[in-house]
Amino acid sequence: MPSKASSDVDFHEAESEMEKTLIGIYVIKPEGERDLDPGEDIGIIIEGVAVLRGLPDVATAVVLLFYTLNMSYPSNLRYTFEFFQKVLMGLDAKKLSNKVQVLRNKLLE
C-alpha cells in the first residue's frame, strides 16, 4: 500500500491520486497539522473509490482493510491482530489471550 504525504497538495491533486490508487488508506489533514494529529478524514480506497470514510483513526482503517479484503492474517502475528480487534476496536474485548491482556494492562498503567 503506497503512502503519500504532502502539506501543499490541493483537493483536485489529492482526488486524482486517490483515483489512481488500487488499494490504500488515506488521511486528509488541514495544512500545517502535525503528523501525529488525527486528521480531518481517514478512509479506505479500493480501485480508486473511497469505500469507507470518516474512520476514527489509522489503526481502525488497517483492521477494516483486512475485513474489507477478506484477508487472512499471518498466524505468527495473531496477537497483533487480536490486539487491533479486541483492544483498539473493542470487539469481543472481554475475552483476551494472556499475552494481549498483559500488554493491555501495561498500556493502561
XYZ file of C-alpha atoms in Angstrom:
109
model
C 0.000 0.000 0.000
C 1.705 3.178 -1.100
C 1.794 6.152 1.207
C 1.886 9.785 0.103
C 2.227 12.805 2.327
C 2.345 16.429 1.300
C 1.361 19.610 3.044
C 0.813 21.530 -0.203
C -1.485 19.120 -2.070
C -4.673 20.733 -3.297
C -8.017 18.907 -3.305
C -8.033 18.122 -7.048
C -4.498 16.738 -6.961
C -5.376 14.570 -3.945
C -8.560 13.355 -5.651
C -6.538 12.471 -8.769
C -4.032 10.492 -6.675
C -6.866 8.658 -4.918
C -8.379 7.651 -8.274
C -5.028 6.080 -9.263
C -4.751 4.109 -6.019
C -5.604 0.411 -6.253
C -5.778 -0.255 -2.502
C -4.887 2.068 0.323
C -5.671 4.070 3.410
C -5.910 7.825 3.112
C -5.608 10.542 5.750
C -6.690 14.093 4.941
C -5.232 16.761 7.220
C -5.554 20.535 7.195
C -2.415 22.365 6.105
C 0.045 22.853 8.934
C -1.257 19.988 11.058
C 1.370 17.732 12.616
C 1.812 14.070 11.619
C 0.550 12.848 14.996
C -2.683 14.875 14.804
C -5.696 12.671 13.986
C -6.645 14.201 10.641
C -9.822 15.606 9.179
C -10.819 12.403 7.379
C -9.465 8.844 7.356
C -10.715 6.202 4.954
C -10.076 3.206 2.728
C -9.672 3.294 -1.060
C -10.267 0.258 -3.267
C -9.806 0.554 -7.034
C -9.794 4.352 -6.887
C -13.012 4.632 -4.874
C -13.221 5.651 -1.223
C -15.296 2.758 0.136
C -15.075 3.753 3.811
C -14.819 7.326 5.093
C -14.846 9.057 8.434
C -12.920 6.391 10.330
C -11.707 7.417 13.804
C -8.027 6.504 13.330
C -5.496 4.725 11.125
C -5.438 1.606 13.339
C -9.153 1.124 12.721
C -8.578 1.633 8.996
C -5.886 -1.087 8.952
C -8.147 -3.600 10.695
C -11.136 -2.749 8.495
C -8.966 -3.086 5.391
C -8.305 -6.706 6.391
C -12.058 -7.273 6.776
C -12.876 -5.424 3.544
C -10.467 -7.550 1.525
C -11.292 -10.736 3.446
C -7.565 -11.218 4.014
C -6.175 -13.883 6.273
C -3.798 -12.508 8.863
C -0.402 -14.255 9.201
C -0.656 -16.773 12.049
C 2.665 -15.682 13.562
C 1.118 -12.209 14.077
C -2.168 -13.414 15.578
C -1.652 -11.479 18.805
C -1.187 -8.260 16.825
C -4.488 -8.825 15.073
C -6.154 -9.766 18.363
C -4.834 -6.518 19.888
C -6.222 -4.474 16.960
C -9.568 -6.216 17.074
C -10.187 -6.528 20.795
C -8.294 -3.644 22.403
C -8.307 -0.907 19.754
C -11.712 -1.660 18.254
C -13.357 -3.138 21.352
C -14.753 -6.204 19.553
C -15.252 -9.104 21.970
C -12.948 -7.211 24.351
C -13.783 -9.333 27.406
C -12.051 -12.441 26.025
C -8.339 -11.635 25.741
C -5.445 -14.056 25.472
C -2.894 -13.819 28.292
C -0.319 -12.057 26.085
C -2.768 -9.403 24.904
C -4.139 -8.942 28.446
C -0.619 -8.287 29.778
C 0.061 -5.745 27.013
C -3.294 -4.025 27.595
C -2.596 -3.768 31.338
C 0.879 -2.296 30.711
C -0.582 0.312 28.358
C -3.208 1.303 30.926
C -0.657 1.809 33.749
